mmCIF file of C-alpha atoms (C1' of nucleotides) in Angstrom:
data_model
loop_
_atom_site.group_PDB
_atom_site.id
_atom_site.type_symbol
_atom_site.label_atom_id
_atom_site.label_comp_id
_atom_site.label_asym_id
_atom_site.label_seq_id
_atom_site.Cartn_x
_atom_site.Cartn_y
_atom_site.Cartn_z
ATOM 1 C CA UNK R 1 -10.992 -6.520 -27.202
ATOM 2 C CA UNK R 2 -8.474 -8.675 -29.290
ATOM 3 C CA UNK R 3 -6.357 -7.028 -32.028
ATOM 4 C CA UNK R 4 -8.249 -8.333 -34.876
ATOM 5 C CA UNK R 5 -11.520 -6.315 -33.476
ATOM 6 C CA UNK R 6 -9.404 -3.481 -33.151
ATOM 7 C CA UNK R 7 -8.008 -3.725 -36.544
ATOM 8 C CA UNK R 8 -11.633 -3.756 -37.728
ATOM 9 C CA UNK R 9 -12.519 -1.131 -35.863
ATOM 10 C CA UNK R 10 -10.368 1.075 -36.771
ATOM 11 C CA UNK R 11 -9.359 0.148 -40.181
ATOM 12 C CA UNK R 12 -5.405 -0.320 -38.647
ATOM 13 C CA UNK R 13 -3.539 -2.891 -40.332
ATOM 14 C CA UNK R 14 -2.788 -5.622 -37.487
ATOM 15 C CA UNK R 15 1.099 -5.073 -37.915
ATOM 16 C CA UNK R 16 0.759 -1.545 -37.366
ATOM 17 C CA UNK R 17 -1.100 -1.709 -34.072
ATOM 18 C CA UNK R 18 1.739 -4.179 -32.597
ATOM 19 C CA UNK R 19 4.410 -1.631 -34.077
ATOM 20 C CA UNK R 20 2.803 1.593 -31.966
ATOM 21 C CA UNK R 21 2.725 -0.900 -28.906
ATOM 22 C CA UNK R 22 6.707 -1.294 -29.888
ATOM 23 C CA UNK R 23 6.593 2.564 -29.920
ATOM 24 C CA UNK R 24 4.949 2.978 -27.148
ATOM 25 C CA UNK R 25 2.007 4.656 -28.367
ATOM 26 C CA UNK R 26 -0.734 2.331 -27.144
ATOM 27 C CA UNK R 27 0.571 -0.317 -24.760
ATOM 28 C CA UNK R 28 -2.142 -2.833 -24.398
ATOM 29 C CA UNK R 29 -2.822 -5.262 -21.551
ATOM 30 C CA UNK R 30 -2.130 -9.132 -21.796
ATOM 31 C CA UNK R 31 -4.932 -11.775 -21.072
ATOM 32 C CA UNK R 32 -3.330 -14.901 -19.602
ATOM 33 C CA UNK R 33 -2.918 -16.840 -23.118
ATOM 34 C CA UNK R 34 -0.949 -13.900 -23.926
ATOM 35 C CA UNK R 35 -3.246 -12.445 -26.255
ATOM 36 C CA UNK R 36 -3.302 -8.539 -26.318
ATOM 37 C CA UNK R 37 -6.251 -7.497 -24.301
ATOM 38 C CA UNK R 38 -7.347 -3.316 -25.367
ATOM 39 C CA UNK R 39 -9.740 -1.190 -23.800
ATOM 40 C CA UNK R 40 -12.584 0.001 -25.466
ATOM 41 C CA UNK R 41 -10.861 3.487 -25.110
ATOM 42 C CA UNK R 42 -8.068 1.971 -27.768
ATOM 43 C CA UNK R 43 -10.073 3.034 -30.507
ATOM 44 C CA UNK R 44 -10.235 6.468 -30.094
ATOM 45 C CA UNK R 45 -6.471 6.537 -28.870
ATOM 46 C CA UNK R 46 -6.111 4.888 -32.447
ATOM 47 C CA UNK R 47 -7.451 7.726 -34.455
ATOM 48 C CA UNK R 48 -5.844 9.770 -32.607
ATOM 49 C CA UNK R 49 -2.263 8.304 -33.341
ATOM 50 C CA UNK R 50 -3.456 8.684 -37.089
ATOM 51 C CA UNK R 51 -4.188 11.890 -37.037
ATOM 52 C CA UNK R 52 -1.106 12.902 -35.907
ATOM 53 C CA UNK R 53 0.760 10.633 -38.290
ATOM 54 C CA UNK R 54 -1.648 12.324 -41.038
ATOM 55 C CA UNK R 55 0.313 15.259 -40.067
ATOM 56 C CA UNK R 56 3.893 13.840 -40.768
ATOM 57 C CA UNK R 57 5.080 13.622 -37.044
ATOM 58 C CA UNK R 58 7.257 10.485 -36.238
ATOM 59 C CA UNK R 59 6.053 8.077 -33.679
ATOM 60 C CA UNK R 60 8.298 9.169 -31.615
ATOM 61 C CA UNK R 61 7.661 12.839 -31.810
ATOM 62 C CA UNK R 62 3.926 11.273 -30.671
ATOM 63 C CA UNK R 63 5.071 9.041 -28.794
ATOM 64 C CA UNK R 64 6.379 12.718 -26.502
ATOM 65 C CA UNK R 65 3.155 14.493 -25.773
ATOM 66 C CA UNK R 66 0.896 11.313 -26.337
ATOM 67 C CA UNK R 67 0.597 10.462 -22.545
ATOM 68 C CA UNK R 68 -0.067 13.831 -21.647
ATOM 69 C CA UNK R 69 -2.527 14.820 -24.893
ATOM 70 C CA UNK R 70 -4.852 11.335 -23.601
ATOM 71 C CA UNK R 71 -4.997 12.705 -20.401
ATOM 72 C CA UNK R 72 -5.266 16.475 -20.676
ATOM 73 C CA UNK R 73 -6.957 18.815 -22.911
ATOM 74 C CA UNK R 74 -3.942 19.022 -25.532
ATOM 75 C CA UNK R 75 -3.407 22.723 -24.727
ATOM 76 C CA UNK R 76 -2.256 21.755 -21.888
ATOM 77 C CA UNK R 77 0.595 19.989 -22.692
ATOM 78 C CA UNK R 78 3.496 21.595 -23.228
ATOM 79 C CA UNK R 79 5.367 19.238 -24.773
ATOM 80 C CA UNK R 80 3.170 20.072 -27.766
ATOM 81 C CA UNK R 81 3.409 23.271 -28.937
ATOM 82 C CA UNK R 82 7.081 23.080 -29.829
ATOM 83 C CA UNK R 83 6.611 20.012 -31.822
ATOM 84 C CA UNK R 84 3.641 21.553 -33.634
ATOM 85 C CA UNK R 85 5.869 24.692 -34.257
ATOM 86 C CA UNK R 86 9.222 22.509 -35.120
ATOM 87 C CA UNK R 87 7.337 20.481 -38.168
ATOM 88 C CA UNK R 88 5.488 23.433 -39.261
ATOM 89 C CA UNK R 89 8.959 24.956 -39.816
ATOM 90 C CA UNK R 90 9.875 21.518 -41.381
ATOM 91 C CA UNK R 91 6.859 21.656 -44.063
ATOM 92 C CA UNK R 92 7.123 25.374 -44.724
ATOM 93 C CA UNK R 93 10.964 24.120 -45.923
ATOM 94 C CA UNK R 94 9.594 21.000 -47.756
ATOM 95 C CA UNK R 95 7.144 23.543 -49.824
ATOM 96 C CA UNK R 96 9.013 25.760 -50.962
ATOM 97 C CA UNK R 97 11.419 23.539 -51.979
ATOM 98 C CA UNK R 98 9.198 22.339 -53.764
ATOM 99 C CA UNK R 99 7.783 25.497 -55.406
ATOM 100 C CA UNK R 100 11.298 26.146 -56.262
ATOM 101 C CA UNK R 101 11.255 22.185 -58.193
ATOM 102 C CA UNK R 102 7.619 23.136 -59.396
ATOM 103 C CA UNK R 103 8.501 26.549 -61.399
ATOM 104 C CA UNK R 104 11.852 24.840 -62.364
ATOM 105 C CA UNK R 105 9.594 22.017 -64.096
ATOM 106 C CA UNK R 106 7.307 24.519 -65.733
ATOM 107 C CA UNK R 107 10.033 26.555 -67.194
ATOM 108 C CA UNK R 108 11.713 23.773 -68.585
ATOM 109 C CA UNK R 109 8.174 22.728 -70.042
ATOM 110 C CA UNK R 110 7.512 26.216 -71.307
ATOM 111 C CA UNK R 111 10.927 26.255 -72.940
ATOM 112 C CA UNK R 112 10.205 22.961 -74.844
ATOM 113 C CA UNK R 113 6.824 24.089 -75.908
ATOM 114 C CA UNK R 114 8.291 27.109 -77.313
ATOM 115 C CA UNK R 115 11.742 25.484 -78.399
ATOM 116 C CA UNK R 116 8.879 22.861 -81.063
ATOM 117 C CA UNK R 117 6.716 25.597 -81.506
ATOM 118 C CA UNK R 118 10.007 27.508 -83.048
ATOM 119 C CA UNK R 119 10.609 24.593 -84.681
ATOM 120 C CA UNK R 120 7.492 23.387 -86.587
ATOM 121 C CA UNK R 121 7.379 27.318 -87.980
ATOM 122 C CA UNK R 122 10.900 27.116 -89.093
ATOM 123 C CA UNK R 123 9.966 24.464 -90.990
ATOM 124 C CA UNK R 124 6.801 25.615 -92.282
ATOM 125 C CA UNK R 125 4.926 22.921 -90.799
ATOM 126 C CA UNK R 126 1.056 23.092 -90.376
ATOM 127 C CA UNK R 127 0.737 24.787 -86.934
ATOM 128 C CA UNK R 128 -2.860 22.876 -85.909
ATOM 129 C CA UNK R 129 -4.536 24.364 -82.857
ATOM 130 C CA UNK R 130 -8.238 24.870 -81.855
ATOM 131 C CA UNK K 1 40.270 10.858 -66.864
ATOM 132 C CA UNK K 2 40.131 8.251 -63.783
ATOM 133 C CA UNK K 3 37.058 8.304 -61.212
ATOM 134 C CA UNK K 4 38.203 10.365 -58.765
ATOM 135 C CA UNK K 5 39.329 13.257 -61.080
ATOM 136 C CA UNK K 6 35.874 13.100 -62.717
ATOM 137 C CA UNK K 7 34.540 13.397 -58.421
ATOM 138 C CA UNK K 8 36.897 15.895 -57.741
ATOM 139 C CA UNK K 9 35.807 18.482 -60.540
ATOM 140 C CA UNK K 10 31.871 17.718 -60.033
ATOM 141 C CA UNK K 11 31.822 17.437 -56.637
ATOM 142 C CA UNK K 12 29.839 14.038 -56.897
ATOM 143 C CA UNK K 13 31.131 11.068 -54.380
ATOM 144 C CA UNK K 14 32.898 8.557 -56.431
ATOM 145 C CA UNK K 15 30.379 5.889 -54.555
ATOM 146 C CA UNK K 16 27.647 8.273 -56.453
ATOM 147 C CA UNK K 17 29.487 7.882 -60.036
ATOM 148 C CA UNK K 18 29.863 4.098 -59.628
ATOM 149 C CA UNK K 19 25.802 4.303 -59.040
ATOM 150 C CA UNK K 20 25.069 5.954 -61.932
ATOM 151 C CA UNK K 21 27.465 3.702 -63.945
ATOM 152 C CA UNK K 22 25.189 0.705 -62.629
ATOM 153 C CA UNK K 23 22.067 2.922 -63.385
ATOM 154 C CA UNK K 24 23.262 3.182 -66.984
ATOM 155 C CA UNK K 25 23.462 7.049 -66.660
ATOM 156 C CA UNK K 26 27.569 7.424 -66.940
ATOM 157 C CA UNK K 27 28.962 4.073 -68.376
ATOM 158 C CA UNK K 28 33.000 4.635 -69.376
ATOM 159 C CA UNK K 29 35.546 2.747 -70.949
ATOM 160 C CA UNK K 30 37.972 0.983 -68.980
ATOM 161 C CA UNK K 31 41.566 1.025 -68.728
ATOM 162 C CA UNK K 32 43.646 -2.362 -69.642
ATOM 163 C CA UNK K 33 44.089 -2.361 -65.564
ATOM 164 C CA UNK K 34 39.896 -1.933 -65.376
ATOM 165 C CA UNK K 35 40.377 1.297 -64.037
ATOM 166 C CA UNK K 36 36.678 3.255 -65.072
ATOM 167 C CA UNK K 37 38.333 5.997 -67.745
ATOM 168 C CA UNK K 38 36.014 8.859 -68.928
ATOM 169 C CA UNK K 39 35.667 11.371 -71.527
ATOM 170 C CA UNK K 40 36.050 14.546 -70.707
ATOM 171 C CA UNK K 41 32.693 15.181 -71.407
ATOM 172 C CA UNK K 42 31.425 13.071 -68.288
ATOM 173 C CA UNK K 43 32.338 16.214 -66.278
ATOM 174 C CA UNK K 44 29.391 18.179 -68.120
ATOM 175 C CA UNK K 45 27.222 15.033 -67.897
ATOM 176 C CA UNK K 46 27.202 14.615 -64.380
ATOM 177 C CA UNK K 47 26.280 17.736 -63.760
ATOM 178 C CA UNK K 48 22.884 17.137 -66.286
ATOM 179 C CA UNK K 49 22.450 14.257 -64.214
ATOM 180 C CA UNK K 50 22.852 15.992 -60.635
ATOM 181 C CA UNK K 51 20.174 18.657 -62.791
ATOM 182 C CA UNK K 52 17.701 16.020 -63.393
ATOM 183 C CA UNK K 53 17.947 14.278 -60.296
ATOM 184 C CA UNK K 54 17.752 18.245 -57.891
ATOM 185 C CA UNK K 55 14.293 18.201 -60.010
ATOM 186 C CA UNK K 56 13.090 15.181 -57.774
ATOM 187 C CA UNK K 57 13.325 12.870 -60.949
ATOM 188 C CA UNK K 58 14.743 8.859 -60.214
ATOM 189 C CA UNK K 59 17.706 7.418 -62.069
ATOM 190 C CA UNK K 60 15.124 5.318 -63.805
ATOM 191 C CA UNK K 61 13.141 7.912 -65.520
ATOM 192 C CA UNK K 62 16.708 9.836 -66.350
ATOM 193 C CA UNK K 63 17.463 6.803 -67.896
ATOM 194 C CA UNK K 64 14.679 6.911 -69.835
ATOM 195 C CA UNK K 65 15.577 9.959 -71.851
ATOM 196 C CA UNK K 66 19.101 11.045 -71.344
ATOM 197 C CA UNK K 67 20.977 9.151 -74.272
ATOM 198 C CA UNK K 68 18.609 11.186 -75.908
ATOM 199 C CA UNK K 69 19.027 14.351 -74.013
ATOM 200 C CA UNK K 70 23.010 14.403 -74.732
ATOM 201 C CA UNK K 71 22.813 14.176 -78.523
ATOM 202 C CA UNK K 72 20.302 16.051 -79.152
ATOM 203 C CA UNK K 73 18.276 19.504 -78.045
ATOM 204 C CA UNK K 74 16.514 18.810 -75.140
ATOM 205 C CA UNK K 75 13.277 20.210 -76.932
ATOM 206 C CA UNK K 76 13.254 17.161 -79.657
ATOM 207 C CA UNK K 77 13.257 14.025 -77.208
ATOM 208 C CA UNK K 78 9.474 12.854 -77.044
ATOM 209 C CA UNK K 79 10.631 11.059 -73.927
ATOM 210 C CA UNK K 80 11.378 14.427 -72.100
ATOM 211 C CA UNK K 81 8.068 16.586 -72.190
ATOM 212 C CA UNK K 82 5.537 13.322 -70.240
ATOM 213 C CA UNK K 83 8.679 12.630 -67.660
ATOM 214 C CA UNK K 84 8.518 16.473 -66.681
ATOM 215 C CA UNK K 85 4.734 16.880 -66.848
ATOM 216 C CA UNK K 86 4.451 13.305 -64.707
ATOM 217 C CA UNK K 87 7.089 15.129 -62.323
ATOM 218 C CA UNK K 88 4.899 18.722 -62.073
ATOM 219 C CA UNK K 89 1.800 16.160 -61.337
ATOM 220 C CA UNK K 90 3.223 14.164 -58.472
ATOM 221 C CA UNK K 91 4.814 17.760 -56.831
ATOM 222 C CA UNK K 92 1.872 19.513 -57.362
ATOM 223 C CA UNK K 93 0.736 17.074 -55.298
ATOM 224 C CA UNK K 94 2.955 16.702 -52.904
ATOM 225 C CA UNK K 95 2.615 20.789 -52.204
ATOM 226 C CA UNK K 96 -1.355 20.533 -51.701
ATOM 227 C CA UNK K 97 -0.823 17.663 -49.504
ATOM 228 C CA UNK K 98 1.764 19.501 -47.797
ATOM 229 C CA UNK K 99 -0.671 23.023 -47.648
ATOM 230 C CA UNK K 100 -3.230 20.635 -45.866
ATOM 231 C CA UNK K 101 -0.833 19.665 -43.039
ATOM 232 C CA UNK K 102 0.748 23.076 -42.854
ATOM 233 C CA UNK K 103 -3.228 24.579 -42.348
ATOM 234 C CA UNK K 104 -3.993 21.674 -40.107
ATOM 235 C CA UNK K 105 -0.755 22.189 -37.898
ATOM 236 C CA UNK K 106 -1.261 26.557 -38.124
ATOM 237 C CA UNK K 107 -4.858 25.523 -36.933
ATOM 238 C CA UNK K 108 -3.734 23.212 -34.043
ATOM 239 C CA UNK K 109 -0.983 25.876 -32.747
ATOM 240 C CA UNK K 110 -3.820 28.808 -32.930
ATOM 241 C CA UNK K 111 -6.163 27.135 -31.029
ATOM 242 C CA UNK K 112 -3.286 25.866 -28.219
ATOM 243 C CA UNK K 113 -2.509 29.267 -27.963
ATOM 244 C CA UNK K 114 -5.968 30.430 -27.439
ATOM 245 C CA UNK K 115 -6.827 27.769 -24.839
ATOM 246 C CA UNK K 116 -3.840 29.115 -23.182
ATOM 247 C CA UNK K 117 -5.050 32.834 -23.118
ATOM 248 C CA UNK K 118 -8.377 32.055 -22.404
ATOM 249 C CA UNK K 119 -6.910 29.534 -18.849
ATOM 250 C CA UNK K 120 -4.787 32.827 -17.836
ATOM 251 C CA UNK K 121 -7.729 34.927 -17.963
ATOM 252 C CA UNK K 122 -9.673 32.916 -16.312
ATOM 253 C CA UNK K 123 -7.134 32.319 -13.235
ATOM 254 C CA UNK K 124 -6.537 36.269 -13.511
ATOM 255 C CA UNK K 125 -2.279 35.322 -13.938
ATOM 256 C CA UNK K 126 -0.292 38.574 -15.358
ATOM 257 C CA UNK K 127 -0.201 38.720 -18.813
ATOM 258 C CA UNK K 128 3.196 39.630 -19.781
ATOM 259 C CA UNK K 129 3.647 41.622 -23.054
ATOM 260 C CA UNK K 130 5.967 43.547 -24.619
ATOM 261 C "C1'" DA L 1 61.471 -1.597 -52.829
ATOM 262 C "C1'" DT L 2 58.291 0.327 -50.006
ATOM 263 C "C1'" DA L 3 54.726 3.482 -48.599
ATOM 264 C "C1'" DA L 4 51.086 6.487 -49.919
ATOM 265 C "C1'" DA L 5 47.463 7.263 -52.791
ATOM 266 C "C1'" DC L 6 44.389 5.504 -55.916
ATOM 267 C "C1'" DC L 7 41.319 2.055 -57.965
ATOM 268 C "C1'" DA L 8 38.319 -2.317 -58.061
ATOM 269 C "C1'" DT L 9 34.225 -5.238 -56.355
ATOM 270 C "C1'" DA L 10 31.019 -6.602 -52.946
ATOM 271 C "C1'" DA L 11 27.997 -6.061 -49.352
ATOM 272 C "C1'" DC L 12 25.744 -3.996 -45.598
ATOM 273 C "C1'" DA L 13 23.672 0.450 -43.422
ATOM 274 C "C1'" DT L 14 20.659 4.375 -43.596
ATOM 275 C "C1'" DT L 15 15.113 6.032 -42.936
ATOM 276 C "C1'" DG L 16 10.326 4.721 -41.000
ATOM 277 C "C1'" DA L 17 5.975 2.836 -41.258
ATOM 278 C "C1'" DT L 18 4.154 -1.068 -43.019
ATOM 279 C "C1'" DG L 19 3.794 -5.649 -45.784
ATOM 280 C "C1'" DT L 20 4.669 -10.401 -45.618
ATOM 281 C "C1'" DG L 21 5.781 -14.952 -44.246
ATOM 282 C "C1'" DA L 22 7.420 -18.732 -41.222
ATOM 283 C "C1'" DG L 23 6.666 -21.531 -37.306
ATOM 284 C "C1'" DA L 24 3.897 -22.301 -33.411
ATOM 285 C "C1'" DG L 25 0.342 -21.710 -29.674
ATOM 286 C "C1'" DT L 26 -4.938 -21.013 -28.680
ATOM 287 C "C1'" DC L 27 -9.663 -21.396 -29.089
ATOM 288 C "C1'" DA L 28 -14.348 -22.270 -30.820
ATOM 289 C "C1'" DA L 29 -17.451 -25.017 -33.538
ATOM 290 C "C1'" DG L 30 -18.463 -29.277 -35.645
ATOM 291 C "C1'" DC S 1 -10.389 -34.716 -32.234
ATOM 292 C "C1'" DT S 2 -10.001 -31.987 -36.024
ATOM 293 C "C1'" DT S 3 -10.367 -27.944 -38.848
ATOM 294 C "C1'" DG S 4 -10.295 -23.123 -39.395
ATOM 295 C "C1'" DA S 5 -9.753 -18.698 -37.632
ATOM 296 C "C1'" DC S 6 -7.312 -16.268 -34.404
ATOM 297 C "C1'" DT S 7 -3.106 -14.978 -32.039
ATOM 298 C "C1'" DC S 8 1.966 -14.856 -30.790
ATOM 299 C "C1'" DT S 9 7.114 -13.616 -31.928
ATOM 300 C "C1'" DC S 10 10.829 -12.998 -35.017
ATOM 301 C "C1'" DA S 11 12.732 -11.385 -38.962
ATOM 302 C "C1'" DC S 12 13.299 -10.011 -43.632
ATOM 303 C "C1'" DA S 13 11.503 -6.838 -47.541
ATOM 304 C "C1'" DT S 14 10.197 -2.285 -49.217
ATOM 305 C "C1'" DC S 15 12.138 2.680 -51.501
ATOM 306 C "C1'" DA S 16 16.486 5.205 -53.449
ATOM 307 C "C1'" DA S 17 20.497 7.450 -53.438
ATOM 308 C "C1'" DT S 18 24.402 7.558 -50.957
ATOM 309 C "C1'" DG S 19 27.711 6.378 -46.946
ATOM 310 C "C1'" DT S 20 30.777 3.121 -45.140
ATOM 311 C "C1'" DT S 21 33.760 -0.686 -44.632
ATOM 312 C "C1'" DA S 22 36.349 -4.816 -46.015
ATOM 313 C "C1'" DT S 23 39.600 -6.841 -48.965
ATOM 314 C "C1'" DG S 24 42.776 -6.622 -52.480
ATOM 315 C "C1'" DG S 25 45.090 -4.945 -56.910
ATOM 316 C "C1'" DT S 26 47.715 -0.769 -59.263
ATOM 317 C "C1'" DT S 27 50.304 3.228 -59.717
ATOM 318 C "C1'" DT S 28 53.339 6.853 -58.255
ATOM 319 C "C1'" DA S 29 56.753 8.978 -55.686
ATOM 320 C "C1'" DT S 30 60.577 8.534 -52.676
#
DNA sequence: ATAAACCATAACATTGATGTGAGAGTCAAG
DNA sequence: CTTGACTCTCACATCAATGTTATGGTTTAT
């Protein structure tokens, strides 16, 4: 099938399927005009790529077990694992820096709340709630 | 004082200080020689800056508020409170998108390792634990 | 006066997947 | 044969703060 079918199938932007081929994630084959020519197997190959971009590894962390994970059963690759293992230390980092950003955020938000709150009864403002 | 002093007792690149002169965060005078001359002050400036920006937000939005920030309590500038509750929106975000990888990726490596297991058993290989 | 140290502006590089557009070849339907 | 819908390659744009380098003026110390 030609790109655009692929596109269609798979909801892949056209430029996107020619960058993995620069990546070497799915290589297609040519026909003579020099139009690509993929397998009906591309689809699925196509999800997969997304699903491992879904899970924030590069294309070229991918592009290191995906030969092996289309051919084997992915537990069988060992490239795997230590990618898998690598990002997961990679997002635990990412979250709790931003847990640390998050309760920074709501403490400066409590502390204006309170700092107006202070404020309006200083003042003798009406205090409206309810 | 000249730029590099100001770098020198923040710690912030003078490349960095010249950005957030062009970002209308830091703007000083000038010398008669056009040499960038700030107030002392700048020193405790840059480091509200380098606070703002630690909490994830952009130049832009610091933009949006600081002139108000440095005169006055941080608790009486309108344009603080919707920045930081924008901010806690997008990284609250950010961390459940992040959770979802992080269970997807625990998930993955659980079931490798299983696979694994299961394949030695099978093949009756030592186990080696301990 | 000369060298070292400092300052200025300007512009390009970084990161990584994707958008976008130019210029040109190919193919199918009318 | 022409029009429209594909396709090709090449290359620049995006985001945002900062690094780096080039080129040249200024100040300071010797």
């Amino acid at each position: 099938m030609k790109i655009g079918e692929l596109s269609k199938r798979t909801g892949v932007s056209i430029r996107s399927l020619r960058y993995y081929e620069e990546q070497n994630l799915l290589v297609p084959s040519r026909h003579d005009n020099g139009y690509r020519n993929y397998s009906p197997l591309a689809v699925e190959q196509v999800r997969t790529i997304q699903f491992y971009l879904s899970l924030g590894l590069s294309t070229e962390q991918i592009a290191g077990f995906l030969h092996c994970v289309i051919k084997n059963k992915e537990a069988f690759c060992q490239e795997v694992l230590p990618v898998y293992r690598q990002k997961l230390e990679e997002i635990n980092g990412q979250i709790r820096l931003l847990q640390h950003i998050q309760s920074n955020l709501e403490e400066r938000i409590q502390s204006i709340m309170h700092e107006q709150q202070a404020h309006k009864e200083r003042d003798g403002s009406y205090v409206v709630t309810g």
